[in-house]
Every structure is written in structure tokens, then in C-alpha cells.
Amino acid sequence: MIVIGGGLAGLSSAVALAEAGHRVRLLEKRPHLGGRAASYVLPGGEHVDNCQHVTLGCCTNLDDFYRRVGSADKIRFYDRLLFAAPDGRRGAMEAFPLPAPLHMAPSFASFPLLGWADKRAIARALLAIARSGGRPTDLSNDAGSITMLAWLRKHRQTERAIRRFWEVILVSALDEQLDRIDARYGIDVFWKAFLSTRGGYRVGIPCAPLGELYDGCKEAIGQRGGEVLLRSGVRGFQVTGNQVTGIAREDGSVETADYYVAAVPQDVLPALLPAEVVEREPVFLNLRNLRTSPITGVHLWFDRIVMKEPFLTLLDSTTQWVFNKTQLYKTQLSGGVAPEGQYLQLVISASYSLVPRSRQEIIDLCLKDLQNVLPAIREAKLVKGTVVKETSATFSPAPGSDQWRPAQKSPLAGLFLAGDWTFTGWPSTMEGAVRSGYLAAEAILSDLGAPQKFLQPDLPAEGLARLWARES
Ligand SMILES: Cc1cc2nc3c(=O)[nH]c(=O)nc-3n(C[C@H](O)[C@H](O)[C@H](O)COP(=O)(O)OP(=O)(O)OC[C@H]3O[C@@H](n4cnc5c(N)ncnc54)[C@H](O)[C@@H]3O)c2cc1C
């Protein structure tokens, strides 16, 4: 079997197929594995993630994948979410020993960065989601799916509740603005992460560079006689009639296999297929309807310790999340920075307004945000700063976008699709990518007449949420 693409979708399908006893050859264009969730070494010697990646307790398939490849112990879970307002005040959200969906109610009630009118509105909307088992009936109108913002307005949310609660969580979870998110996706985040279970919201952060999480993949694939080839780009598929008969590599060689998994981004796949195949198959042609949204990562190295918390969510700021990489790695990160220095990584999702800005402008904007919530920065020296703009970071979960997401079994015999953009029911995330990889492996094994399950179920609903999930 040949898997093209060494991101999480390609890796998870390759590992699953190898575990099912198949010889897999994985071809990755770049010199490292991980795709968008990768890390690399900067010219100055620092090993940095492409961008900080976090998982949540409800991401059951990503967790399963990390276990299979032996990297689950490199993910540390945090139960406490800390928010900071521009005036420096902090507020925390965490679970109390109460049944779902009431487990966060005490910290929500005492959360100092929202007023009572905001909280009442939020509680009403959350209850509507919980009582419907995560499936409210008012997610569409005669024109089709509605946006998350439209749903929130319908449920009479205050401006501050939208800005300081719904937007903060959903823009980072879905990498899109509320007026461009299909309400179905937004509701799903709250049901799976905050309402149906007590642990779904827990934030998992790697305590090592992302690249180290994939070390076990080569071994898992190699055990069944397969191999992982880096710097091995594929130029295109050879198609005869309705059948994929081979692939042409960028080095000019041609390879054949019984099955092919295309685990490349959605804008790359059509370019690998003959033009007439793309024109005749709506599955491939429709991929151009999936829009993408940007994420900007800002890496800052200071000459001293400026932050004590492991990570912070900023309210009413351009900067959305700040990760204290020095503390998260708990190792001394060098690279020209004094030993007592600190490395912070900032993340801004749906960063449309930053795309045209210069790197220095972005750093200046972020420093201004940070000075409000981390006053020690005013005295500190910024030793170095880097900005990574990913203009097509994820596909946009726009209303109706699901109709353009193809199943893992393609219309061409022998070709299966994996990628966060294929149909998984999940947004563009590491969890979505692993789900797609497992589903592609399952589809191949079914085609072979030897079906096997890899997809893990969602966390089961608990407490009161369990009753409501059953009724819905
Ligand atoms: C900046 C940023 C921040 C993010 N933050 C988070 C987060 O916090 N949490 C989260 O869950 N998700 C996050 N995501 C989303 C997550 O990274 C992706 O959903 C996931 O990694 C996609 O995996 P994939 O395998 O589907 O695609 P990709 O990772 O894009 O993998 C595709 C692979 O195919 C390779 N390839 C392309 N063309 C060829 C070719 N011709 N031949 C061979 N190989 C080829 C590419 O090099 C790449 O390795 C983030 C994404 C970005 C960009």
C-alpha cells in the first residue's frame, strides 16, 4: 500500500494499515513528518513548532494514535483554563465535583470577567444545547444552515458574552469568525468539550516539540516491512479509466501498489490527478468550494522570566493564547537566549486582519497586548521574535461546508482519501485528521474483505447530560 503525505492523516492511516498486517510505504514531500502539526529547527538552532498545537480531552482518536505510537506520555493535560482581561485581571474555569453538565457551574458563577446579565444569557444558551443532547433543532432556516453568530443572536446573547465567552472558545477551536462558522460546528464544540462529559474540556499540550511525537511511527510501519520516505514528493497519479494504476514521483520514478491513500491537503489533491478526472468527478471538482482560514503564530524570546502560568487566554486582545514554552518543555531552551530567559508562543486564529501586516507590526501589536497582562514584559528585553503566518491553516467550517467534504473511499478504484478536510464530522483539527486516517484504513480493509475497526467512539455522555443525550 502507498500512503502519500506524512501529516497526521497519512501517519494514522499508515500505522493502522501496518497494524492490520499490511506493508505500507509512506511518501512525504518534506524533510520531516507531521505536516501542519510539525516542528523544525530554526537557523539559530531553536527547535520550534510550526505553531503551538493543543488537544482536548474529547479528542479520543488523537489520544488513541499517540498511544499506538508511544507518545501519549509527551502530552500533559491541564484542568484549569486561565483567562486574562486587558486590565490584567484573571479568571479561571475548571471542573468541580458535580455531574455533567453542571461541573463547571461554580467556576462560571464566580468568573470575574463576565457580568450577571452575560452569565444568565450564556447559561440559558448552554442549557438549550445540553437539553437537546448537543442537537438543537434551530440550527437551520429555509435558506439552509445558519451561522453561529445568528444562533447566538437568536438566543439573545449580550455583546460581552459573545466577545468574552463564545468567540474566545470558538475562534480558537474552529479557526474561524462567528459569522462564518456553521452553527452545527460551534454547538458541537460546546457539547463535546464542555457539557456532555466532565473531562472533555481538559487542554492537552505537548511537553516536547511536535516532531518528537511521531518518532514511533517509523517503527510501527517498519515492523510490517513498510517504510517512511522523506523528501519523496509525488508528482501525480496514473489513472486508466476508473482505476488508479500507479504514482509518478518527483524524482521521475513510478511506483505501483494494491491501494493508494492520498493524505495531502485538499488544494493539492486535484493537482495530482489528471485534469479530465477532476473535471468529470464532482468529488474532486467540489474541493475548490472549501475555503481556508489563517492562523498566525508569534514566537518571542525574552531575556528574563516574564510569565508564571503555563498558558493564558487573552480577552479583548489581538493575541488570543500565550503559551509559556519554557515552562511547558521544562527544559532549558538555548539558542542565543540567556539561561534565565523565557520563550513564549502566541497564537492568533482566524487572523485575517494580520495577513497583510508586516512581521514587525504584528510583534509590536502582540507586545502591547502582553504588557497589559504580563507587566514584567515592560522591563524585559525582547531578544528575538519570529512570526509564522499560515494563510491556509485549516478549512473554514462555513455553513454548508460539509457537503463538499468527500468520504474516504474515492470514486476511483484503488484510491482512498485521508485528511482533516475529508468527511469526519469533525472540524479541521488533529483529531479530525486522525479520524480520517483511521476511516481510510477501515475503508481499505473493508474493500479487501477483512474489515477491522480503528475509529474510537466519543467520550460517553455522563450525569444529566447522559439522560439528555439519550432522549435527543
Ligand atoms: C498554525 C496552525 C495551528 C493549528 N493548531 C491546531 C491545534 O491547536 N489543535 C488542532 O487540533 N489542530 C490544529 N491545527 C490543525 C491541524 O494542524 C491539522 O488539522 C492537521 O495537522 C492536518 O493533518 P493532515 O494530515 O490532514 O494534513 P497535513 O498536516 O497538511 O499533511 C499533509 C502532508 O502531505 C504532504 N504533501 C503535500 N503534497 C505532497 C506530495 N505531492 N507528495 C508527498 N507529500 C505531500 C505535506 O508535506 C504534509 O506533510 C493547526 C493548524 C495550523 C496550520
Coordinates of C-alpha atoms and ligand atoms in Angstrom, one line a residue:
M1 CA 0.0 0.0 0.0
I2 CA 1.2 3.5 -0.7
V3 CA 0.3 6.5 1.6
I4 CA 1.1 9.9 0.2
G5 CA 1.6 12.6 2.9
G6 CA 3.1 12.3 6.3
G7 CA 0.8 14.6 8.3
L8 CA -1.4 13.1 11.0
A9 CA -3.9 11.7 8.4
G10 CA -1.3 9.9 6.5
L11 CA 0.6 8.7 9.6
S12 CA -2.6 7.4 11.3
S13 CA -3.8 5.5 8.2
A14 CA -0.3 4.0 7.6
V15 CA 0.0 2.9 11.3
A16 CA -3.5 1.4 11.2
L17 CA -2.8 -0.5 7.9
A18 CA 0.5 -1.7 9.3
E19 CA -1.2 -2.9 12.4
A20 CA -3.6 -4.8 10.3
G21 CA -0.6 -6.6 8.8
H22 CA 0.0 -4.7 5.6
R23 CA 3.3 -3.4 4.1
V24 CA 3.0 0.3 3.7
R25 CA 5.2 2.8 2.0
L26 CA 4.7 6.4 3.2
L27 CA 6.0 9.1 0.9
E28 CA 6.4 12.6 2.4
K29 CA 7.5 15.5 0.3
R30 CA 9.1 17.5 3.2
P31 CA 12.2 16.5 5.2
H32 CA 10.1 16.0 8.3
L33 CA 6.9 14.3 9.4
G34 CA 3.8 16.0 10.9
G35 CA 2.6 18.2 8.1
R36 CA 0.9 21.2 9.6
A37 CA 1.5 19.8 13.1
A38 CA 5.3 19.7 12.7
S39 CA 8.3 21.2 14.3
Y40 CA 11.7 22.2 12.8
V41 CA 15.0 23.8 13.7
L42 CA 15.4 27.5 13.0
P43 CA 18.7 28.8 11.6
G44 CA 19.6 30.0 15.1
G45 CA 19.3 26.4 16.4
E46 CA 16.0 26.6 18.3
H47 CA 13.6 23.7 17.8
V48 CA 10.2 25.3 17.3
D49 CA 6.7 24.0 16.5
N50 CA 5.2 25.3 13.2
C51 CA 2.7 26.6 15.6
Q52 CA 1.6 25.6 19.1
H53 CA -0.9 22.7 18.9
V54 CA -3.3 21.7 21.7
T55 CA -5.6 18.8 22.0
L56 CA -8.7 18.4 24.3
G57 CA -9.9 15.6 26.5
C58 CA -12.7 14.9 24.0
C59 CA -10.2 14.1 21.2
T60 CA -10.4 10.3 21.6
N61 CA -8.8 9.3 18.3
L62 CA -5.8 11.6 18.6
D63 CA -5.2 10.2 22.1
D64 CA -5.5 6.6 20.7
F65 CA -3.0 7.4 18.0
Y66 CA -0.5 8.9 20.4
R67 CA -0.8 5.7 22.5
R68 CA -0.3 3.4 19.5
V69 CA 2.9 5.2 18.6
G70 CA 4.2 5.6 22.2
S71 CA 4.0 9.3 22.5
A72 CA 0.9 9.7 24.9
D73 CA 3.2 10.4 27.8
K74 CA 4.5 13.5 26.0
I75 CA 1.1 15.2 26.3
R76 CA 0.3 16.9 29.6
F77 CA -3.3 17.7 30.4
Y78 CA -4.3 20.8 32.3
D79 CA -7.7 21.1 34.2
R80 CA -7.6 24.8 34.7
L81 CA -8.2 27.4 32.0
L82 CA -6.9 30.8 32.9
F83 CA -8.3 34.0 31.2
A84 CA -6.8 37.5 31.4
A85 CA -8.5 40.8 30.7
P86 CA -6.6 43.8 29.3
D87 CA -6.6 45.4 32.8
G88 CA -4.6 42.4 34.0
R89 CA -7.4 40.7 36.0
R90 CA -7.5 36.9 35.8
G91 CA -10.4 34.5 35.8
A92 CA -10.3 30.7 35.9
M93 CA -12.6 28.0 34.6
E94 CA -12.3 24.4 36.0
A95 CA -14.4 21.4 36.9
F96 CA -15.9 20.8 40.3
P97 CA -17.1 17.5 41.7
L98 CA -20.6 17.9 40.2
P99 CA -22.2 15.8 37.4
A100 CA -22.0 17.0 33.8
P101 CA -23.1 19.4 32.6
L102 CA -23.1 21.2 36.0
H103 CA -19.4 20.5 36.7
M104 CA -18.2 24.0 35.6
A105 CA -21.1 25.9 37.0
P106 CA -19.3 27.0 40.3
S107 CA -16.3 28.4 38.5
F108 CA -18.6 30.0 35.8
A109 CA -20.7 31.6 38.5
S110 CA -17.7 33.2 40.2
F111 CA -15.9 34.1 37.0
P112 CA -15.0 37.8 37.4
L113 CA -14.6 38.8 33.8
L114 CA -18.3 38.5 32.9
G115 CA -21.3 40.3 34.4
W116 CA -24.6 38.7 35.6
A117 CA -26.5 39.6 32.5
D118 CA -23.8 37.9 30.4
K119 CA -23.8 34.8 32.6
R120 CA -27.6 34.4 32.6
A121 CA -27.6 34.6 28.8
I122 CA -24.8 32.1 28.5
A123 CA -26.4 29.7 30.9
R124 CA -29.7 29.8 29.0
A125 CA -28.0 29.0 25.7
L126 CA -25.8 26.3 27.2
L127 CA -28.9 24.7 28.8
A128 CA -30.6 24.7 25.3
I129 CA -27.6 22.9 23.9
A130 CA -27.4 20.4 26.8
R131 CA -31.1 19.6 26.9
S132 CA -31.0 18.8 23.2
G133 CA -28.1 16.4 23.7
G134 CA -26.0 18.7 21.5
R135 CA -28.5 18.8 18.7
P136 CA -30.8 21.9 18.9
T137 CA -33.4 21.9 16.3
D138 CA -32.9 25.6 15.4
L139 CA -29.6 25.3 13.5
S140 CA -31.0 26.0 10.1
N141 CA -33.7 28.0 8.4
D142 CA -35.3 27.9 5.0
A143 CA -32.1 29.1 3.4
G144 CA -30.0 26.3 5.0
S145 CA -27.6 26.1 7.9
I146 CA -27.3 29.3 10.0
T147 CA -24.0 30.8 11.3
M148 CA -23.0 30.5 15.0
L149 CA -23.4 34.3 15.3
A150 CA -27.0 34.1 14.1
W151 CA -27.8 31.3 16.5
L152 CA -26.3 33.3 19.4
R153 CA -28.3 36.4 18.5
K154 CA -31.4 34.2 18.3
H155 CA -30.6 33.1 21.9
R156 CA -30.3 36.7 23.0
Q157 CA -26.6 36.7 24.0
T158 CA -25.1 40.0 25.2
E159 CA -22.3 41.6 23.2
R160 CA -19.9 40.9 26.1
A161 CA -21.0 37.3 26.4
I162 CA -20.3 36.9 22.6
R163 CA -16.9 38.6 22.8
R164 CA -15.6 37.2 26.0
F165 CA -17.1 33.7 26.0
W166 CA -18.4 32.3 22.8
E167 CA -15.9 34.0 20.5
V168 CA -12.9 33.2 22.7
I169 CA -13.6 29.5 22.7
L170 CA -14.9 29.0 19.2
V171 CA -12.5 31.2 17.2
S172 CA -9.6 29.1 18.6
A173 CA -11.3 25.8 18.4
L174 CA -12.6 26.3 14.8
D175 CA -10.2 28.9 13.4
E176 CA -13.0 31.0 12.1
Q177 CA -15.1 34.0 13.0
L178 CA -18.5 33.5 14.5
D179 CA -20.3 35.0 11.4
R180 CA -18.6 32.4 9.2
I181 CA -19.0 29.3 11.3
D182 CA -21.8 26.8 10.7
A183 CA -23.7 26.8 14.0
R184 CA -23.6 22.9 13.9
Y185 CA -19.8 23.0 14.4
G186 CA -20.0 25.6 17.2
I187 CA -22.7 23.8 19.1
D188 CA -20.7 20.5 18.8
V189 CA -17.6 22.1 20.4
F190 CA -19.7 23.0 23.5
W191 CA -21.5 19.7 23.7
K192 CA -18.4 17.5 23.3
A193 CA -15.9 19.6 25.2
F194 CA -17.9 21.4 28.0
L195 CA -21.3 19.8 28.5
S196 CA -21.5 16.1 27.8
T197 CA -18.6 15.0 30.0
R198 CA -16.5 16.3 32.9
G199 CA -13.2 15.8 31.2
G200 CA -13.8 16.8 27.5
Y201 CA -12.5 20.4 28.1
R202 CA -9.1 19.4 29.5
V203 CA -6.4 21.0 27.5
G204 CA -3.6 18.7 26.4
I205 CA -0.3 20.3 25.5
P206 CA 2.8 18.5 24.2
C207 CA 5.8 18.8 26.5
A208 CA 8.2 18.2 23.6
P209 CA 8.5 19.6 20.1
L210 CA 5.7 18.3 17.8
G211 CA 8.2 16.3 15.7
E212 CA 9.1 14.1 18.6
L213 CA 5.5 12.8 18.8
Y214 CA 6.0 10.9 15.6
D215 CA 9.2 9.1 16.4
G216 CA 7.3 5.8 17.0
C217 CA 5.5 5.9 13.6
K218 CA 8.5 4.7 11.6
E219 CA 8.9 1.7 13.9
A220 CA 5.2 0.8 13.8
I221 CA 5.2 0.9 10.0
G222 CA 8.6 -0.8 9.7
Q223 CA 7.5 -3.8 11.9
R224 CA 5.4 -5.0 9.0
G225 CA 8.1 -4.5 6.4
G226 CA 7.0 -1.0 5.4
E227 CA 9.0 2.2 5.3
V228 CA 8.7 6.0 5.6
L229 CA 10.5 8.0 2.9
L230 CA 11.1 11.8 3.5
R231 CA 11.9 14.3 0.7
S232 CA 9.8 12.0 -1.5
G233 CA 7.2 14.1 -3.2
V234 CA 4.6 12.6 -5.5
R235 CA 4.0 14.4 -8.8
G236 CA 0.8 12.7 -9.8
F237 CA -1.5 9.6 -10.0
Q238 CA -1.6 7.5 -13.1
V239 CA -5.2 6.7 -13.9
T240 CA -6.6 4.3 -16.5
G241 CA -10.3 4.5 -16.9
N242 CA -11.7 4.5 -13.4
Q243 CA -8.7 2.8 -11.8
V244 CA -5.5 4.3 -10.2
T245 CA -2.7 2.2 -11.7
G246 CA 0.4 3.9 -10.2
I247 CA 2.1 7.1 -9.0
A248 CA 4.8 9.2 -10.5
R249 CA 7.3 10.5 -8.0
E250 CA 9.0 13.9 -8.3
D251 CA 12.3 12.1 -9.0
G252 CA 10.8 10.6 -12.1
S253 CA 10.3 7.0 -10.8
V254 CA 6.9 5.2 -11.0
E255 CA 5.6 3.0 -8.2
T256 CA 2.6 0.7 -8.1
A257 CA 0.6 -0.7 -5.2
D258 CA -2.7 -2.5 -4.4
Y259 CA -4.1 0.5 -2.7
Y260 CA -3.2 4.2 -2.5
V261 CA -4.1 6.7 0.2
A262 CA -3.9 10.4 -0.7
A263 CA -3.4 12.2 2.6
V264 CA -2.4 15.6 1.1
P265 CA -4.2 18.9 1.6
Q266 CA -7.4 19.4 -0.3
D267 CA -5.9 22.0 -2.6
V268 CA -3.0 19.6 -3.5
L269 CA -5.1 16.6 -4.4
P270 CA -6.7 17.9 -7.7
A271 CA -3.2 18.9 -9.0
L272 CA -2.1 15.3 -8.6
L273 CA -4.9 13.9 -10.7
P274 CA -5.3 14.1 -14.5
A275 CA -7.4 17.2 -15.3
E276 CA -10.1 15.2 -17.1
V277 CA -10.6 13.1 -14.0
V278 CA -11.1 16.2 -11.8
E279 CA -13.5 17.7 -14.4
R280 CA -15.7 14.6 -14.5
E281 CA -15.8 13.7 -10.8
P282 CA -17.7 16.2 -8.6
V283 CA -16.0 14.8 -5.5
F284 CA -12.6 16.3 -6.8
L285 CA -14.0 19.3 -8.5
N286 CA -16.0 20.4 -5.5
L287 CA -12.9 20.6 -3.3
R288 CA -12.4 24.2 -4.6
N289 CA -15.5 25.2 -2.7
L290 CA -13.8 24.5 0.7
R291 CA -12.4 27.9 1.7
T292 CA -9.5 28.2 4.2
S293 CA -8.7 30.4 7.1
P294 CA -5.4 31.7 8.5
I295 CA -3.6 31.2 11.8
T296 CA -0.7 33.4 12.9
G297 CA 1.9 32.2 15.4
V298 CA 4.3 34.6 17.1
H299 CA 7.4 33.3 18.8
L300 CA 9.1 35.6 21.3
W301 CA 12.3 35.1 23.3
F302 CA 12.8 37.3 26.3
D303 CA 16.0 37.8 28.4
R304 CA 14.2 37.0 31.7
I305 CA 11.1 35.3 33.1
V306 CA 8.0 37.3 32.3
M307 CA 5.2 34.8 32.8
K308 CA 4.5 32.3 35.6
E309 CA 1.4 30.5 34.2
P310 CA 1.8 27.6 31.7
F311 CA -0.6 29.2 29.3
L312 CA -3.1 32.1 29.3
T313 CA -6.1 33.1 27.2
L314 CA -6.4 36.8 26.5
L315 CA -9.7 38.6 26.3
D316 CA -10.4 41.7 24.1
S317 CA -7.0 41.5 22.5
T318 CA -5.4 40.7 19.2
T319 CA -3.4 38.0 20.9
Q320 CA -5.6 35.0 21.8
W321 CA -3.4 32.5 23.5
V322 CA 0.0 32.7 25.1
F323 CA 2.0 29.5 25.8
N324 CA 4.9 29.5 28.2
K325 CA 7.0 27.2 26.2
T326 CA 10.0 27.3 28.6
Q327 CA 7.7 26.0 31.4
L328 CA 5.8 23.6 29.2
Y329 CA 9.0 21.9 27.9
K330 CA 10.6 22.2 31.4
T331 CA 14.0 22.1 29.7
Q332 CA 16.4 24.9 29.0
L333 CA 15.9 26.2 25.6
S334 CA 19.0 27.9 24.3
G335 CA 19.8 29.5 21.0
G336 CA 21.3 32.8 21.9
V337 CA 19.0 33.4 24.9
A338 CA 20.4 33.8 28.3
P339 CA 19.8 30.8 30.5
E340 CA 17.3 32.7 32.7
G341 CA 15.3 33.8 29.6
Q342 CA 11.9 32.7 28.5
Y343 CA 10.3 31.6 25.3
L344 CA 6.6 32.4 24.7
Q345 CA 4.5 31.3 21.8
L346 CA 1.4 33.3 20.9
V347 CA -1.5 32.1 18.7
I348 CA -4.0 34.1 16.8
S349 CA -6.7 32.1 14.9
A350 CA -8.8 33.4 12.1
S351 CA -6.1 36.1 11.8
Y352 CA -7.4 37.7 8.6
S353 CA -6.5 41.2 9.8
L354 CA -2.9 40.2 10.4
V355 CA -2.2 38.6 7.0
P356 CA -1.4 41.9 5.2
R357 CA 0.6 43.3 8.2
S358 CA 4.4 43.2 8.4
R359 CA 6.1 40.9 10.8
Q360 CA 7.3 43.9 12.9
E361 CA 3.8 45.4 13.1
I362 CA 2.5 42.0 14.4
I363 CA 5.2 41.7 17.0
D364 CA 4.5 45.3 18.2
L365 CA 0.8 44.6 18.4
C366 CA 1.4 41.4 20.4
L367 CA 3.9 43.1 22.7
K368 CA 1.3 45.8 23.6
D369 CA -1.2 43.1 24.5
L370 CA 1.3 41.2 26.6
Q371 CA 2.4 44.3 28.5
N372 CA -1.2 44.6 29.8
V373 CA -1.4 41.1 31.2
L374 CA 2.3 40.3 31.9
P375 CA 3.7 43.6 33.3
A376 CA 7.2 42.1 33.7
I377 CA 7.5 42.4 29.9
R378 CA 7.8 46.2 30.3
E379 CA 11.2 45.8 31.9
A380 CA 12.3 42.8 29.8
K381 CA 14.3 42.8 26.6
L382 CA 13.0 41.0 23.6
V383 CA 15.9 39.0 22.4
K384 CA 14.3 37.7 19.3
G385 CA 10.9 37.4 17.6
T386 CA 9.6 35.3 14.7
V387 CA 6.2 35.4 13.0
V388 CA 4.8 32.4 11.2
K389 CA 1.7 33.2 9.0
E390 CA -0.2 30.2 7.9
T391 CA -2.6 31.7 5.4
S392 CA -4.4 28.4 4.7
A393 CA -4.1 26.8 8.1
T394 CA -7.4 25.0 8.2
F395 CA -10.5 24.7 6.1
S396 CA -13.2 27.1 7.1
P397 CA -16.3 25.4 8.8
A398 CA -18.6 27.7 6.9
P399 CA -22.3 26.9 6.7
G400 CA -22.9 24.1 4.3
S401 CA -19.2 23.2 4.0
D402 CA -19.9 19.6 4.9
Q403 CA -21.4 19.0 1.5
W404 CA -18.0 19.5 -0.1
R405 CA -16.2 17.1 2.2
P406 CA -15.7 13.7 0.4
A407 CA -15.9 10.2 2.0
Q408 CA -12.6 8.4 2.4
K409 CA -13.5 5.9 -0.4
S410 CA -12.9 7.9 -3.6
P411 CA -14.8 7.4 -6.9
L412 CA -11.5 5.9 -8.4
A413 CA -10.9 2.2 -7.8
G414 CA -7.8 1.8 -5.6
L415 CA -7.7 5.4 -4.3
F416 CA -8.7 6.3 -0.8
L417 CA -8.7 9.8 0.7
A418 CA -7.5 11.0 4.2
G419 CA -7.0 14.5 5.5
D420 CA -8.8 16.7 8.0
W421 CA -10.9 18.0 5.1
T422 CA -12.5 14.6 4.3
F423 CA -15.8 13.8 5.9
T424 CA -15.3 13.0 9.5
G425 CA -18.0 15.2 11.2
W426 CA -15.1 17.0 12.9
P427 CA -13.6 20.4 12.1
S428 CA -10.1 20.8 10.7
T429 CA -8.1 19.6 13.7
M430 CA -5.5 16.9 14.6
E431 CA -8.4 14.8 15.9
G432 CA -10.2 15.2 12.5
A433 CA -7.0 14.2 10.7
V434 CA -6.5 11.0 12.7
R435 CA -10.2 10.1 12.3
S436 CA -9.9 10.5 8.6
G437 CA -6.7 8.3 8.6
Y438 CA -8.5 5.5 10.6
L439 CA -11.6 5.8 8.4
A440 CA -9.4 5.5 5.2
A441 CA -7.7 2.4 6.7
E442 CA -11.1 0.9 7.6
A443 CA -12.4 1.5 4.1
I444 CA -9.5 -0.2 2.5
L445 CA -9.8 -3.2 4.9
S446 CA -13.5 -3.5 4.0
D447 CA -12.6 -3.4 0.4
L448 CA -10.2 -6.2 0.9
G449 CA -13.0 -8.2 2.7
A450 CA -11.2 -8.1 6.0
P451 CA -13.0 -5.4 7.9
Q452 CA -11.4 -4.0 11.1
K453 CA -12.3 -1.1 13.4
F454 CA -9.9 1.6 14.3
L455 CA -12.2 4.6 14.9
Q456 CA -12.6 5.3 18.6
P457 CA -16.0 6.4 20.0
D458 CA -16.6 9.8 21.5
L459 CA -16.4 10.0 25.3
P460 CA -19.7 8.7 26.6
A461 CA -22.1 11.4 28.0
E462 CA -22.2 11.5 31.8
G463 CA -24.5 12.7 34.5
L464 CA -27.6 14.6 33.5
A465 CA -26.1 15.0 30.0
R466 CA -26.4 11.3 29.6
L467 CA -30.1 11.4 30.1
W468 CA -30.4 14.3 27.6
A469 CA -28.1 12.6 25.1
R470 CA -30.4 9.5 25.2
E471 CA -33.6 11.5 24.8
S472 CA -32.4 13.6 21.9
Ligands
LIG1 C1 -0.9 27.2 12.5 C2 -1.8 26.0 12.8 C3 -2.2 25.8 14.1 C4 -3.1 24.7 14.4 N1 -3.4 24.5 15.7 C5 -4.1 23.4 15.9 C6 -4.4 23.0 17.3 O1 -4.0 23.7 18.2 N2 -5.1 21.8 17.5 C7 -5.6 21.0 16.5 O2 -6.2 20.0 16.7 N3 -5.3 21.4 15.2 C8 -4.6 22.5 14.9 N4 -4.3 22.8 13.6 C9 -4.8 22.0 12.5 C10 -4.0 20.7 12.3 O3 -2.7 21.0 12.2 C11 -4.5 20.0 11.1 O4 -5.9 19.8 11.1 C12 -3.8 18.6 10.9 O5 -2.5 18.6 11.2 C13 -4.0 18.2 9.4 O6 -3.4 17.0 9.2 P1 -3.4 16.3 7.7 O7 -2.6 15.1 7.8 O8 -4.9 16.2 7.3 O9 -2.8 17.4 6.7 P2 -1.3 18.0 6.7 O10 -0.8 18.1 8.1 O11 -1.4 19.2 5.8 O12 -0.5 16.9 6.0 C14 -0.4 16.7 4.6 C15 1.0 16.2 4.2 O13 1.1 16.0 2.8 C16 2.4 16.3 2.4 N5 2.4 16.5 0.9 C17 1.8 17.5 0.2 N6 1.9 17.3 -1.1 C18 2.6 16.2 -1.2 C19 3.1 15.5 -2.4 N7 2.9 15.9 -3.6 N8 3.8 14.3 -2.1 C20 4.1 13.9 -0.9 N9 3.6 14.5 0.2 C21 2.9 15.7 0.0 C22 2.7 17.6 3.1 O14 4.0 18.0 3.1 C23 2.1 17.3 4.5 O15 3.1 16.7 5.3 C24 -3.5 23.9 13.3 C25 -3.0 24.1 12.0 C26 -2.2 25.2 11.8 C27 -1.7 25.4 10.4

